[in-house]
mmCIF file of C-alpha atoms in Angstrom:
data_model
loop_
_atom_site.group_PDB
_atom_site.id
_atom_site.type_symbol
_atom_site.label_atom_id
_atom_site.label_comp_id
_atom_site.label_asym_id
_atom_site.label_seq_id
_atom_site.Cartn_x
_atom_site.Cartn_y
_atom_site.Cartn_z
ATOM 1 C CA ILE A 30 94.952 110.816 110.172
ATOM 2 C CA LEU A 31 92.539 112.121 112.793
ATOM 3 C CA LEU A 32 89.010 112.935 111.575
ATOM 4 C CA VAL A 33 86.817 115.185 113.735
ATOM 5 C CA SER A 34 83.175 115.691 112.817
ATOM 6 C CA HIS A 35 80.032 116.886 114.516
ATOM 7 C CA VAL A 36 78.371 113.613 113.532
ATOM 8 C CA ALA A 37 79.872 110.257 114.497
ATOM 9 C CA GLU A 38 78.534 108.509 111.406
ATOM 10 C CA LEU A 39 80.172 111.066 109.109
ATOM 11 C CA ALA A 40 83.601 110.613 110.709
ATOM 12 C CA GLU A 41 83.252 106.827 110.820
ATOM 13 C CA GLY A 42 82.064 106.625 107.214
ATOM 14 C CA LEU A 43 84.973 108.733 106.025
ATOM 15 C CA ALA A 44 87.378 106.553 108.019
ATOM 16 C CA ARG A 45 85.976 103.475 106.259
ATOM 17 C CA LEU A 46 86.467 105.160 102.880
ATOM 18 C CA LEU A 47 90.063 106.091 103.695
ATOM 19 C CA LYS A 48 90.897 102.542 104.747
ATOM 20 C CA GLN A 49 89.891 101.418 101.243
ATOM 21 C CA VAL A 50 92.577 103.582 99.649
ATOM 22 C CA ALA A 51 95.167 103.452 102.445
ATOM 23 C CA LYS A 52 95.067 100.209 104.385
ATOM 24 C CA ASP A 53 98.428 100.869 106.056
ATOM 25 C CA VAL A 54 97.561 104.369 107.308
ATOM 26 C CA THR A 55 96.270 104.865 110.841
ATOM 27 C CA VAL A 56 92.883 106.588 110.706
ATOM 28 C CA LYS A 57 90.967 107.557 113.832
ATOM 29 C CA ALA A 58 87.420 108.946 113.685
ATOM 30 C CA VAL A 59 85.874 111.152 116.359
ATOM 31 C CA GLY A 60 82.376 112.519 116.070
ATOM 32 C CA GLY A 61 79.338 113.636 117.946
ATOM 33 C CA VAL A 62 78.699 114.049 121.636
ATOM 34 C CA GLU A 63 76.741 111.885 124.036
ATOM 35 C CA ASP A 64 73.471 113.685 123.415
ATOM 36 C CA GLY A 65 73.807 114.102 119.653
ATOM 37 C CA ILE A 66 75.574 116.454 117.291
ATOM 38 C CA GLY A 67 78.704 118.336 118.315
ATOM 39 C CA THR A 68 82.355 117.853 119.131
ATOM 40 C CA SER A 69 84.047 116.964 122.376
ATOM 41 C CA PHE A 70 87.484 118.062 123.550
ATOM 42 C CA ASP A 71 87.705 114.930 125.705
ATOM 43 C CA LYS A 72 86.900 112.612 122.794
ATOM 44 C CA VAL A 73 89.409 114.333 120.531
ATOM 45 C CA MET A 74 92.126 114.172 123.206
ATOM 46 C CA ALA A 75 91.401 110.500 123.894
ATOM 47 C CA ALA A 76 91.583 109.641 120.197
ATOM 48 C CA LEU A 77 94.849 111.507 119.791
ATOM 49 C CA ASN A 78 96.330 109.741 122.815
ATOM 50 C CA GLU A 79 95.355 106.360 121.343
ATOM 51 C CA MET A 80 97.349 107.076 118.195
ATOM 52 C CA GLY A 81 100.939 105.885 118.340
ATOM 53 C CA GLU A 82 102.316 108.270 115.736
ATOM 54 C CA PRO A 83 104.273 111.357 116.900
ATOM 55 C CA GLU A 84 102.901 113.444 113.995
ATOM 56 C CA ILE A 85 99.238 113.436 113.042
ATOM 57 C CA LEU A 86 97.350 115.157 110.254
ATOM 58 C CA ALA A 87 93.880 116.210 111.399
ATOM 59 C CA PHE A 88 90.782 117.131 109.398
ATOM 60 C CA TYR A 89 87.582 118.709 110.681
ATOM 61 C CA ASP A 90 84.130 119.451 109.323
ATOM 62 C CA LEU A 91 83.157 122.733 111.039
ATOM 63 C CA GLY A 92 84.668 125.544 113.103
ATOM 64 C CA SER A 93 84.108 124.205 116.603
ATOM 65 C CA ALA A 94 85.752 120.921 115.596
ATOM 66 C CA LYS A 95 88.789 122.973 114.557
ATOM 67 C CA MET A 96 88.639 124.805 117.876
ATOM 68 C CA ASN A 97 88.782 121.499 119.763
ATOM 69 C CA LEU A 98 91.728 120.382 117.631
ATOM 70 C CA GLU A 99 93.530 123.646 118.402
ATOM 71 C CA LEU A 100 92.922 123.200 122.133
ATOM 72 C CA VAL A 101 94.114 119.596 122.007
ATOM 73 C CA SER A 102 97.238 120.615 120.084
ATOM 74 C CA GLU A 103 98.200 122.869 123.003
ATOM 75 C CA MET A 104 97.859 119.979 125.468
ATOM 76 C CA THR A 105 99.921 117.317 123.712
ATOM 77 C CA GLU A 106 103.539 116.726 122.887
ATOM 78 C CA LYS A 107 102.574 115.181 119.565
ATOM 79 C CA LYS A 108 102.818 117.307 116.450
ATOM 80 C CA LEU A 109 99.230 117.837 115.393
ATOM 81 C CA ILE A 110 98.926 119.321 111.921
ATOM 82 C CA ILE A 111 95.449 120.782 111.506
ATOM 83 C CA CYS A 112 94.618 120.758 107.815
ATOM 84 C CA ASP A 113 92.393 123.530 106.515
ATOM 85 C CA ALA A 114 91.085 121.502 103.609
ATOM 86 C CA ALA A 115 87.792 120.006 102.528
ATOM 87 C CA PHE A 116 86.926 117.271 105.014
ATOM 88 C CA VAL A 117 86.342 114.419 102.561
ATOM 89 C CA GLU A 118 88.558 115.412 99.636
ATOM 90 C CA GLY A 119 91.453 116.574 101.799
ATOM 91 C CA ALA A 120 91.446 113.503 104.014
ATOM 92 C CA TYR A 121 91.132 111.183 101.010
ATOM 93 C CA LEU A 122 94.040 112.843 99.191
ATOM 94 C CA THR A 123 96.121 112.729 102.355
ATOM 95 C CA ALA A 124 95.412 109.046 102.957
ATOM 96 C CA ALA A 125 96.409 108.158 99.405
ATOM 97 C CA LEU A 126 99.612 110.196 99.638
ATOM 98 C CA LEU A 127 100.528 108.743 103.043
ATOM 99 C CA GLN A 128 99.990 105.248 101.659
ATOM 100 C CA ALA A 129 102.530 106.162 98.960
ATOM 101 C CA ASP A 130 105.013 107.364 101.651
ATOM 102 C CA THR A 131 104.777 111.005 100.595
ATOM 103 C CA PRO A 132 106.470 113.405 103.057
ATOM 104 C CA TYR A 133 104.168 115.620 105.152
ATOM 105 C CA GLU A 134 105.539 118.789 103.525
ATOM 106 C CA LYS A 135 104.512 117.553 100.069
ATOM 107 C CA ILE A 136 101.093 116.536 101.364
ATOM 108 C CA CYS A 137 100.531 120.018 102.777
ATOM 109 C CA GLU A 138 101.517 121.519 99.417
ATOM 110 C CA GLN A 139 98.977 119.283 97.648
ATOM 111 C CA LEU A 140 96.275 120.290 100.133
ATOM 112 C CA GLN A 141 96.948 123.980 99.470
ATOM 113 C CA GLU A 142 96.468 123.306 95.764
ATOM 114 C CA LEU A 143 92.922 122.144 96.528
ATOM 115 C CA ASN A 144 92.397 125.834 97.417
ATOM 116 C CA VAL A 145 89.424 125.225 99.662
ATOM 117 C CA LYS A 146 89.850 127.590 102.625
#
């Protein structure tokens, strides 16, 4: 799971929460820019490259974070699944389902049932 937020502490806090429910799931948090609030294409790309998995589910907090994820998805060979779901609830549900070895297709169905976007 890749978490992208405009605030580093928000992404890092959510990553800590997810590790409580899914200790075996890789969770990477990316947030903020050097001078404060925002998102960085370079930080998102670096985080994605550090992840060993070929398929990654990504969550974002606001539109420009999604934009950076979309740009990164065009520049990688990994399958980046950008989830249009509530940042906290969607990522938490996904972490729990991944921990239970639920297939990605079923996870995406569950996220759609949250009916958030």
